[in-house]
PDB file of C-alpha atoms in Angstrom:
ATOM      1  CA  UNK A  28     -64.342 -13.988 -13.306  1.00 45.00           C
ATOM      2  CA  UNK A  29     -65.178 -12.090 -10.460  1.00 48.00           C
ATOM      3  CA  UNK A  30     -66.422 -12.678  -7.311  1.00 51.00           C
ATOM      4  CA  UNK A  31     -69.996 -12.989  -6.233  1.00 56.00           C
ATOM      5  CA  UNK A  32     -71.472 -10.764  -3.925  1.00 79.00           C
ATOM      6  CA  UNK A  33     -69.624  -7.932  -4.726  1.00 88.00           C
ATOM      7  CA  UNK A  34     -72.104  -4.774  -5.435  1.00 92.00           C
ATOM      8  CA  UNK A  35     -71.503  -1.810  -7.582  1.00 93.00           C
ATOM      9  CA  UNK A  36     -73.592   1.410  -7.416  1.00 95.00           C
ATOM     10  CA  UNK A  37     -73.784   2.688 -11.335  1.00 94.00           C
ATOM     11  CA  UNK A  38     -74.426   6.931 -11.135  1.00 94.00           C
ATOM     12  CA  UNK A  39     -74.565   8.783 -14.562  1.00 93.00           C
ATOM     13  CA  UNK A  40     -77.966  10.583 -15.978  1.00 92.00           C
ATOM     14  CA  UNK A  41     -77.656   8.661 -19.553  1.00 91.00           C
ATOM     15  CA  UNK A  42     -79.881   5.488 -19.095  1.00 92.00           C
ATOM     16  CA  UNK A  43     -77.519   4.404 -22.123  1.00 91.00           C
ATOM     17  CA  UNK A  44     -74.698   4.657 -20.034  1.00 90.00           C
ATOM     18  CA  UNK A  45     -75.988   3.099 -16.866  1.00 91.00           C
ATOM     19  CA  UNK A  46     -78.010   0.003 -19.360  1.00 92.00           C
ATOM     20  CA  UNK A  47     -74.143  -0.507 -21.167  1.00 91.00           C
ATOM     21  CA  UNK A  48     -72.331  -0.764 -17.475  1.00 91.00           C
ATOM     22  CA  UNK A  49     -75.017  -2.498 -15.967  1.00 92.00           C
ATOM     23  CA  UNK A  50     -74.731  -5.202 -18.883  1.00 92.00           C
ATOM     24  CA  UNK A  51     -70.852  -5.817 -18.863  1.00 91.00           C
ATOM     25  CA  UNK A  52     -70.730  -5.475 -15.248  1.00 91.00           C
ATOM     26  CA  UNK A  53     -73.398  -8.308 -14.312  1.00 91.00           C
ATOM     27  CA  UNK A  54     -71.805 -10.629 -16.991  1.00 89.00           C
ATOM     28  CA  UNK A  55     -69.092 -10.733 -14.463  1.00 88.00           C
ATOM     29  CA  UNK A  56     -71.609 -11.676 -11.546  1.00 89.00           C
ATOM     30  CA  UNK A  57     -71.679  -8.123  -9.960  1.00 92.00           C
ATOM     31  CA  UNK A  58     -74.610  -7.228  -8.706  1.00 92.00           C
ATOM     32  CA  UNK A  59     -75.333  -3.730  -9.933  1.00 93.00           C
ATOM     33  CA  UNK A  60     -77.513  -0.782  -8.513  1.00 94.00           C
ATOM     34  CA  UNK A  61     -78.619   2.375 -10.061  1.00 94.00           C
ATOM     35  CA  UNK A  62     -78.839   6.297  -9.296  1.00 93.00           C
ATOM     36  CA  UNK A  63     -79.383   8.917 -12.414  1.00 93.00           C
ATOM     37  CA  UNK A  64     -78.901  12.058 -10.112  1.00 93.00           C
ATOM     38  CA  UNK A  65     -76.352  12.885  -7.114  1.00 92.00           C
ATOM     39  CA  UNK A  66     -78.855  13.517  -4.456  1.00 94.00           C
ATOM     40  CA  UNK A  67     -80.120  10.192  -4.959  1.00 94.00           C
ATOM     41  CA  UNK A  68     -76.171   8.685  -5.509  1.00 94.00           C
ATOM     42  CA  UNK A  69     -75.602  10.358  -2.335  1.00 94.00           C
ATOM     43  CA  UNK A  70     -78.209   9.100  -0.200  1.00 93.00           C
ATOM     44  CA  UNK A  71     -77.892   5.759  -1.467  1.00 94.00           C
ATOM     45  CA  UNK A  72     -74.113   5.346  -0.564  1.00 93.00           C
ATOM     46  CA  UNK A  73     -74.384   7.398   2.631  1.00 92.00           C
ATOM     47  CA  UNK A  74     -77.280   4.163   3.917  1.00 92.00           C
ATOM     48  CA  UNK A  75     -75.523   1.175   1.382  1.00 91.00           C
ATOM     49  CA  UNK A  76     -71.971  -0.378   1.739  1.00 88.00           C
ATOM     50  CA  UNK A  77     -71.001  -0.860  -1.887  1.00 92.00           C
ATOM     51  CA  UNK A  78     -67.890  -1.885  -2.974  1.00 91.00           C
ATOM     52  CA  UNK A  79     -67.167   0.269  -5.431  1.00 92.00           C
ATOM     53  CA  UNK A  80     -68.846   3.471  -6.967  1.00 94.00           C
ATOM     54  CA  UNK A  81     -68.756   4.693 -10.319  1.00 94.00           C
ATOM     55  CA  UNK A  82     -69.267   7.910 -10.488  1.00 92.00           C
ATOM     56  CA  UNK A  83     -70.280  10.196 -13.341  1.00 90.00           C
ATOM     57  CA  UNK A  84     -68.595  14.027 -12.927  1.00 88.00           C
ATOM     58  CA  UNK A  85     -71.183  15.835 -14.577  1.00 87.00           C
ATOM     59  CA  UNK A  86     -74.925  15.543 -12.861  1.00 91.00           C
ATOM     60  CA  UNK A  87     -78.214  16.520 -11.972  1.00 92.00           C
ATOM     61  CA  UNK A  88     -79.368  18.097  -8.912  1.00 91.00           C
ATOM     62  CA  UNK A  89     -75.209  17.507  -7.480  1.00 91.00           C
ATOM     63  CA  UNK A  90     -72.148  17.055  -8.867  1.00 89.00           C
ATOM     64  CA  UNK A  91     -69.942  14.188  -8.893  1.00 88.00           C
ATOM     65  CA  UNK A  92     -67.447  16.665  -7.205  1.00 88.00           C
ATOM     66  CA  UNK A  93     -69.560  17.323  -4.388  1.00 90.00           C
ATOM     67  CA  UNK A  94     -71.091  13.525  -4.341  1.00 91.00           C
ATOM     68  CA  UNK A  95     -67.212  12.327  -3.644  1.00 89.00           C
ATOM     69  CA  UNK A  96     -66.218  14.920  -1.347  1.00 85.00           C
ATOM     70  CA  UNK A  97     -70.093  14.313   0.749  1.00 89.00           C
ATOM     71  CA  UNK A  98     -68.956  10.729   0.667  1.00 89.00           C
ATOM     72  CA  UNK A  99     -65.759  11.143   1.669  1.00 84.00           C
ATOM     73  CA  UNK A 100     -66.417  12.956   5.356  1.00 80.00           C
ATOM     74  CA  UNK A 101     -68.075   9.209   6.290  1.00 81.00           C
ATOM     75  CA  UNK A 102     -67.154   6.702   4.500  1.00 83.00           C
ATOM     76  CA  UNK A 103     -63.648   5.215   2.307  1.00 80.00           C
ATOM     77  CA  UNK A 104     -66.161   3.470  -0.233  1.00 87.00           C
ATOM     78  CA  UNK A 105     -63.884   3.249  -3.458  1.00 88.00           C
ATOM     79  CA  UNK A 106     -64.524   5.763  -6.518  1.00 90.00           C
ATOM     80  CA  UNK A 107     -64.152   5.652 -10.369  1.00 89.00           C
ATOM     81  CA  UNK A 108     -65.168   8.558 -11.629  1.00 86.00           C
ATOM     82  CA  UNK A 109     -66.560   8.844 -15.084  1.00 86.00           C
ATOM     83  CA  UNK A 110     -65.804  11.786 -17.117  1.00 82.00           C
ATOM     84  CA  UNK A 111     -65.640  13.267 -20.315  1.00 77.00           C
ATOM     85  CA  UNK A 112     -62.555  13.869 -22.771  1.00 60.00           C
ATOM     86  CA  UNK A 113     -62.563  17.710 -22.400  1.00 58.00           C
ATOM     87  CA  UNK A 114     -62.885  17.590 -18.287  1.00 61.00           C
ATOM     88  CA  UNK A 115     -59.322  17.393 -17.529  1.00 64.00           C
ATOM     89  CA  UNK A 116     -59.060  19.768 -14.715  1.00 70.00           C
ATOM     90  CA  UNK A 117     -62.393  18.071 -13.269  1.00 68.00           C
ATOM     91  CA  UNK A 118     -60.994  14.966 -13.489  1.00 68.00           C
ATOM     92  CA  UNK A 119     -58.053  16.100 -11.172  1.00 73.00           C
ATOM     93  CA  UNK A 120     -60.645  17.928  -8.864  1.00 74.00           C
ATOM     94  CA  UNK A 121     -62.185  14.476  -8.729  1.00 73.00           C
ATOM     95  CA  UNK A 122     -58.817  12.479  -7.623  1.00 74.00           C
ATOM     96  CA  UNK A 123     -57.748  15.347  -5.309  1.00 75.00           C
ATOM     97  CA  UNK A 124     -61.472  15.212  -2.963  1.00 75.00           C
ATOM     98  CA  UNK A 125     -61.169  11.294  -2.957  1.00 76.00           C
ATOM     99  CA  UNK A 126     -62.010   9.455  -6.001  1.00 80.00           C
ATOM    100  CA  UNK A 127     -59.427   6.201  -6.292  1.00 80.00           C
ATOM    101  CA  UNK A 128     -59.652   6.467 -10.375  1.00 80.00           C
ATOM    102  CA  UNK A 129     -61.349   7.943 -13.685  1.00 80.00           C
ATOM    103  CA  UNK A 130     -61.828   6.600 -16.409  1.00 83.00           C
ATOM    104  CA  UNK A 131     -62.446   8.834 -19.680  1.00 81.00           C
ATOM    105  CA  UNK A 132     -65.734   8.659 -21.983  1.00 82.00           C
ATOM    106  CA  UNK A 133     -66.038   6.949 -24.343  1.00 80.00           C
ATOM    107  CA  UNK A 134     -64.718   3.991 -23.116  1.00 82.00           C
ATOM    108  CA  UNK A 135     -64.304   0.098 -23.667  1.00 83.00           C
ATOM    109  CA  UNK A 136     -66.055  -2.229 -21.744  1.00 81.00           C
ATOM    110  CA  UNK A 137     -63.051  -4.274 -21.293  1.00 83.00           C
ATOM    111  CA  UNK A 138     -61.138  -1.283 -19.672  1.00 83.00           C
ATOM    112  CA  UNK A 139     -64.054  -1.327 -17.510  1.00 85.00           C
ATOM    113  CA  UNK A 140     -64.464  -4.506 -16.517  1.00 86.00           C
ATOM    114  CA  UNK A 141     -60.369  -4.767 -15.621  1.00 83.00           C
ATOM    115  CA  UNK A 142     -60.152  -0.939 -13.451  1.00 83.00           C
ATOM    116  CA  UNK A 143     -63.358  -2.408 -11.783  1.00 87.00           C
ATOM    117  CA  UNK A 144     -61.592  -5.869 -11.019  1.00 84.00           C
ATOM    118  CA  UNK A 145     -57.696  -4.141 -10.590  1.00 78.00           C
ATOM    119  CA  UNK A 146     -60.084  -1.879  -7.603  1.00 79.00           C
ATOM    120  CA  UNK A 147     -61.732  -4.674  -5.973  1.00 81.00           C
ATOM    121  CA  UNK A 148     -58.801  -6.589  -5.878  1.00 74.00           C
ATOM    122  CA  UNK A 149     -56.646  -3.777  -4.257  1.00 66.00           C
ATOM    123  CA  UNK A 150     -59.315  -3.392  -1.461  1.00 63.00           C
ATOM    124  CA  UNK A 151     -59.072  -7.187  -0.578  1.00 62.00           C
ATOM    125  CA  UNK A 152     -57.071  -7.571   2.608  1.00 52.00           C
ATOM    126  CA  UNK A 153     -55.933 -10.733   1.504  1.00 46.00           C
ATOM    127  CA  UNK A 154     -54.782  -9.442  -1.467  1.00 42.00           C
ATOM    128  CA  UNK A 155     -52.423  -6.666  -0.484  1.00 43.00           C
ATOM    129  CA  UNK A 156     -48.875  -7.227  -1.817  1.00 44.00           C
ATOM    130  CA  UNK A 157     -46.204  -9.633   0.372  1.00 45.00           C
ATOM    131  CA  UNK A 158     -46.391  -7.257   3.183  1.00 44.00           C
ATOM    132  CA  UNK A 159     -49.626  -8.517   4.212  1.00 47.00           C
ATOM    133  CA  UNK A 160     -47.781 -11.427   5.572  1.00 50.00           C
ATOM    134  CA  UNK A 161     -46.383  -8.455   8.400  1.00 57.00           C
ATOM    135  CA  UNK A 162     -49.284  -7.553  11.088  1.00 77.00           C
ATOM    136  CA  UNK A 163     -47.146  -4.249  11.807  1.00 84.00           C
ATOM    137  CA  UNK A 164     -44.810  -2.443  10.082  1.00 88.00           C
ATOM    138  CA  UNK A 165     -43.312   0.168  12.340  1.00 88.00           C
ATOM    139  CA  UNK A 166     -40.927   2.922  11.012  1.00 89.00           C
ATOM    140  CA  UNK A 167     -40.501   6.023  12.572  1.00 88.00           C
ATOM    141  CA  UNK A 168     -43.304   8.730  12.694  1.00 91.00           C
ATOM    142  CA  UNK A 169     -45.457   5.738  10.798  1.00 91.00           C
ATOM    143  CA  UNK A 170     -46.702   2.680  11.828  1.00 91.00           C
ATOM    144  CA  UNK A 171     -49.585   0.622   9.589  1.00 90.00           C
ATOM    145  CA  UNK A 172     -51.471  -2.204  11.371  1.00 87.00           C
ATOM    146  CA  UNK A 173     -52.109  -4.278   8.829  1.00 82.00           C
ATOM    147  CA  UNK A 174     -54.838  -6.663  10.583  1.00 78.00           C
ATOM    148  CA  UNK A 175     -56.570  -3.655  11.848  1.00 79.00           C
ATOM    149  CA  UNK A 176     -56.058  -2.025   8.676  1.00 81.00           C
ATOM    150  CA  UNK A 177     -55.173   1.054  10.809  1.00 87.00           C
ATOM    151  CA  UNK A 178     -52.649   3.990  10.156  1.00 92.00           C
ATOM    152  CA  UNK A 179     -50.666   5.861  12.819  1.00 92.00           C
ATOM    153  CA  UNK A 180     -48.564   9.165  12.349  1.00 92.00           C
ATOM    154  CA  UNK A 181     -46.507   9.895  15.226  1.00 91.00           C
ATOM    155  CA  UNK A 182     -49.564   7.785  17.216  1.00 90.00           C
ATOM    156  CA  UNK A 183     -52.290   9.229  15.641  1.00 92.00           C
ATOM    157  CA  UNK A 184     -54.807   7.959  12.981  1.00 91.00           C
ATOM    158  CA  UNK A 185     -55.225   8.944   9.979  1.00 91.00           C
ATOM    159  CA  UNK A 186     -58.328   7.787   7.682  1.00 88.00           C
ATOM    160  CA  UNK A 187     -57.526   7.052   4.562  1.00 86.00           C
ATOM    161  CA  UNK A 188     -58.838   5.599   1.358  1.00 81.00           C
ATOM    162  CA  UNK A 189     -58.335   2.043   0.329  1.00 79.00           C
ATOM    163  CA  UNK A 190     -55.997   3.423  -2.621  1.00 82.00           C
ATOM    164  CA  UNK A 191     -54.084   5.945  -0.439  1.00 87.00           C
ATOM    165  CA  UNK A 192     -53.815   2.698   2.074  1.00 88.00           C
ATOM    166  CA  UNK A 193     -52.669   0.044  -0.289  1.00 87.00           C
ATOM    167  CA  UNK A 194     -50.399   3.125  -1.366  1.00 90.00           C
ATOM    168  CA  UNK A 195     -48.761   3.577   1.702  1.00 93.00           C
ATOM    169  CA  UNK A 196     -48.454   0.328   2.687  1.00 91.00           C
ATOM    170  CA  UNK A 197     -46.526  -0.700  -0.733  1.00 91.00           C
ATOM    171  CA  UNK A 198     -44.253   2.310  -0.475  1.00 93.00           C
ATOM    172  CA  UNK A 199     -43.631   1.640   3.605  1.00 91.00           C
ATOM    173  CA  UNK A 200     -43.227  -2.310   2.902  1.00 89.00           C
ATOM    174  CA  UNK A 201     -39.704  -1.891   0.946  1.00 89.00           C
ATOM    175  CA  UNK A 202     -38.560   1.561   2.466  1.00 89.00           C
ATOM    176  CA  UNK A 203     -35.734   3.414   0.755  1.00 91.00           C
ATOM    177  CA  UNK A 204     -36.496   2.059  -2.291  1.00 92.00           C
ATOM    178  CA  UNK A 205     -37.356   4.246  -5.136  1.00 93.00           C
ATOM    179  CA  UNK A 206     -40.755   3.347  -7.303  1.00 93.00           C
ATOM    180  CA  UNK A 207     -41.264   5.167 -10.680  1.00 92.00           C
ATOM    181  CA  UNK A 208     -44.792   5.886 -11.603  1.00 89.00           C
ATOM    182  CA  UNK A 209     -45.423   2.919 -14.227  1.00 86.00           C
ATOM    183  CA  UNK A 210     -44.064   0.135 -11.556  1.00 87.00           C
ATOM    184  CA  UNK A 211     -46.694   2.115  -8.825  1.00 88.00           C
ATOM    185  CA  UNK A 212     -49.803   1.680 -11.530  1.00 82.00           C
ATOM    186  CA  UNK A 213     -48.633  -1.814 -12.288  1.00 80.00           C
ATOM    187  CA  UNK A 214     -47.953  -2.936  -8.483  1.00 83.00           C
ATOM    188  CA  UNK A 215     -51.017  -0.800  -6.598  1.00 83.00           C
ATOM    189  CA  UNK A 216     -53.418  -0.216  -9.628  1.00 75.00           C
ATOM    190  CA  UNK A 217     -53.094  -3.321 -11.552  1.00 69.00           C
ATOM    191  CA  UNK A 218     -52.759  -1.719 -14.517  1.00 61.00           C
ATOM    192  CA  UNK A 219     -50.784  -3.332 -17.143  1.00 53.00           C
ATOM    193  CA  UNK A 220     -52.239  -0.842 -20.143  1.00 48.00           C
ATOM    194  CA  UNK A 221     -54.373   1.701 -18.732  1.00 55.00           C
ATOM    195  CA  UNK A 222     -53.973   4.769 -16.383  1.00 57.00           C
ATOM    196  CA  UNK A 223     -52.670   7.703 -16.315  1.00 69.00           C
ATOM    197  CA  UNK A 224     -49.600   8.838 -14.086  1.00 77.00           C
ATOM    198  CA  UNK A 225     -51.114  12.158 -12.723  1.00 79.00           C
ATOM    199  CA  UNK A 226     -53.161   9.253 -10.979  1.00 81.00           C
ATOM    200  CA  UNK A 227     -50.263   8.489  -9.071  1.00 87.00           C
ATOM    201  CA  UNK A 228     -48.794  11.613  -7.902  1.00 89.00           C
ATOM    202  CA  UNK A 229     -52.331  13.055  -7.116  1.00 86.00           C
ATOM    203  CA  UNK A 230     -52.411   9.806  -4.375  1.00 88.00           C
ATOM    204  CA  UNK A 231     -49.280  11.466  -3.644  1.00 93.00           C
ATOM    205  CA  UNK A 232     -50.251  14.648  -2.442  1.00 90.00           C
ATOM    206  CA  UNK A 233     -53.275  13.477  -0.746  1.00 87.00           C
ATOM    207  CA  UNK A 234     -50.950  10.706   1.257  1.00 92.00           C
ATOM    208  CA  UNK A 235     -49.021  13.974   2.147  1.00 93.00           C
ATOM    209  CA  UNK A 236     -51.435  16.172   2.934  1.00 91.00           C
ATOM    210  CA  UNK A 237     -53.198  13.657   5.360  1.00 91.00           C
ATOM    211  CA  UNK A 238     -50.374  12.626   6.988  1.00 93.00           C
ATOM    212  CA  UNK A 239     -48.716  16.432   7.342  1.00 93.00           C
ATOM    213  CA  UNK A 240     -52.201  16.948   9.600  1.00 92.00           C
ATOM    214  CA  UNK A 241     -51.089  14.562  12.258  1.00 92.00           C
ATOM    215  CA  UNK A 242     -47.317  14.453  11.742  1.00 92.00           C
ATOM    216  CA  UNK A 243     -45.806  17.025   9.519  1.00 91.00           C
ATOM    217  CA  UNK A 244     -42.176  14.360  10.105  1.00 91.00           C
ATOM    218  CA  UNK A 245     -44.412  11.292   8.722  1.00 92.00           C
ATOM    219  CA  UNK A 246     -45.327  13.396   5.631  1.00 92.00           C
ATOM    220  CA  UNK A 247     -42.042  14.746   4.749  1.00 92.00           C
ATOM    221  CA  UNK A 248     -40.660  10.366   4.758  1.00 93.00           C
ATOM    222  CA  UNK A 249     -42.217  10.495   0.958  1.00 94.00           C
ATOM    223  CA  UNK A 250     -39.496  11.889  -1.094  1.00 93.00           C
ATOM    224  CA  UNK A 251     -39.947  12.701  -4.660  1.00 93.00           C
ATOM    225  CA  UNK A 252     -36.720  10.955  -6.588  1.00 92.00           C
ATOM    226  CA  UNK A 253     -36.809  13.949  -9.178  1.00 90.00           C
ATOM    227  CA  UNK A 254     -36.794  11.601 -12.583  1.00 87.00           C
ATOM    228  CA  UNK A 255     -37.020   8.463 -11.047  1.00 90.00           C
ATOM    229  CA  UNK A 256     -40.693   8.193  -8.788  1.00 92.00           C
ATOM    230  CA  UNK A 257     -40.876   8.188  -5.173  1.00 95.00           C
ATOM    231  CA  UNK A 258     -39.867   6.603  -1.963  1.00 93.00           C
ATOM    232  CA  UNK A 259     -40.782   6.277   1.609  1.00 94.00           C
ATOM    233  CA  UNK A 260     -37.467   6.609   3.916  1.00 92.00           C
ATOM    234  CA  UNK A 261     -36.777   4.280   6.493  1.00 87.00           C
ATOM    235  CA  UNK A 262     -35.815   7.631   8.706  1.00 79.00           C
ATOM    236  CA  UNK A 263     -37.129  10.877   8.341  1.00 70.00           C
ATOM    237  CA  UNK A 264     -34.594  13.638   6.698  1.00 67.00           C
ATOM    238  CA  UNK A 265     -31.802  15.049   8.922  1.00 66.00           C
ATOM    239  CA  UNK A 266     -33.657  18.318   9.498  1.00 62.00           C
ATOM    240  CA  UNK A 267     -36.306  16.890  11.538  1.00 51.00           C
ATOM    241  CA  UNK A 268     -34.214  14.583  13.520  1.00 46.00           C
TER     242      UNK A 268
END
C-alpha cells in the first residue's frame, strides 16, 4: 500500500488515459492531480511540489520534451514519461533532458502502480540502500553528503536528479565493484520484471556529463566494464593522477 500524502500530477490529452491512472493510482491512496496540455503541466509543477510526474511525450500546446527539460532548469521533481510503442528515439530524448523513467503505451496498471511505488521509494531518504547509514562518503574528486543530500566534484555541486543521486550514491557506496545493468534496475529501480537497460546507461551518461562540468577527474571514476556493467573507482585512472 502506499503512503498517504504522496501527490502525483497525471499529464496526457486522453481524458481516458488520465480517468484509467487517476483510478489505479488513488486506489493506492495517492492523491492525484490533472493537466491535459504542457503549458498547463508546466505551470502547475513550476508553483506545486509533487512527488512524482507522469508525463505524456506527445502534447498540446508543449511537448513532453520541452515540459521535462522547462522543469528540469528549477526543480529535480521525478519523471515517468508516457509514450507510445513507435517513439523510441523520443523516449531516449526524454531520459537524456531528465525524465527518471518511461513507461510504453499500452500499459498495465499493475506495471504502473509498481514503477510509481519502485520511484517514490527511491526518492525516500530513508530508503536509500545501506549506505544511508554513512553521512559522508568521501572518495577522491567525489564526495556525497548524504544528510544534506548534497554532491561535490572536486568541491563543487552538482544538481542532480533523485535517480542520477540514488545512482551515484549506490555505485560510490561499494567502489571498485562492477554492477551489470539487471543488478542496477533491480538495486536503484526496483524493478524485478520491468525496464529497459538503455534506462540505465542513459543515467549513465547524464551522471557523466554533469559531473565532467565541474570535474572532468570525477566523471572519468565511472568506468564502463565492457560486458560486465559499470563501476565507480575508488581512485581516478593513472592518467589523471
Amino acid at each position: 500500500m502506499a503512503e498517504e500524502n504522496k501527490t502525483i500530477l497525471v499529464v496526457d490529452d486522453e481524458d481516458r488515459i488520465r480517468r484509467l491512472l487517476k483510478m489505479y493510482l488513488e486506489k493506492e491512496n495517492y492523491t492525484i492531480e490533472e493537466a491535459a496540455d504542457g503549458e498547463a503541466a508546466l505551470n502547475m509543477a513550476m508553483n506545486n511540489d509533487y512527488d512524482l510526474i507522469l508525463l505524456d511525450l506527445m502534447l498540446p500546446k508543449m511537448d513532453g520534451i520541452d515540459v521535462a527539460q522547462a522543469l528540469r532548469e528549477e526543480k529535480n521533481t521525478p519523471i515517468m514519461m508516457l509514450t507510445a510503442k513507435g517513439e523510441e528515439a523520443n523516449r531516449i530524448q526524454g531520459l537524456e533532458v531528465g525524465a527518471d523513467d518511461y513507461i510504453v503505451k499500452p500499459f498495465s496498471p499493475r506495471e504502473i502502480v509498481l514503477r510509481v511505488s519502485a520511484i517514490l521509494r527511491r526518492t525516500q531518504p530513508e530508503n536509500t540502500k545501506e549506505a544511508d547509514d554513512l553521512d559522508v562518503i568521501k572518495l577522491p574528486h567525489l564526495e556525497v553528503d548524504n544528510q544534506a543530500h548534497r554532491v561535490l566534484a572536486d568541491g563543487q555541486q552538482v544538481n542532480l536528479t533523485p535517480k542520477e543521486y540514488d545512482l551515484l550514491l549506490y555505485l560510490m557506496s561499494s567502489p571498485d565493484q562492477i554492477f551489470g545493468r539487471e543488478q542496477l534496475l533491480r538495486e536503484v529501480w526496483k524493478y524485478e520484471f520491468f525496464g529497459d537497460l538503455r534506462t540505465v546507461d542513459t543515467h549513465i551518461k547524464r551522471l557523466r556529463e554533469k559531473l565532467s562540468k565541474k570535474s572532468p577527474k570525477a566523471a572519468k571514476m565511472i568506468e564502463t566494464v565492457w560486458g560486465l556493467g559499470y563501476k565507480l573507482n575508488s581512485c581516478p585512472p593513472a592518467d589523471d593522477e
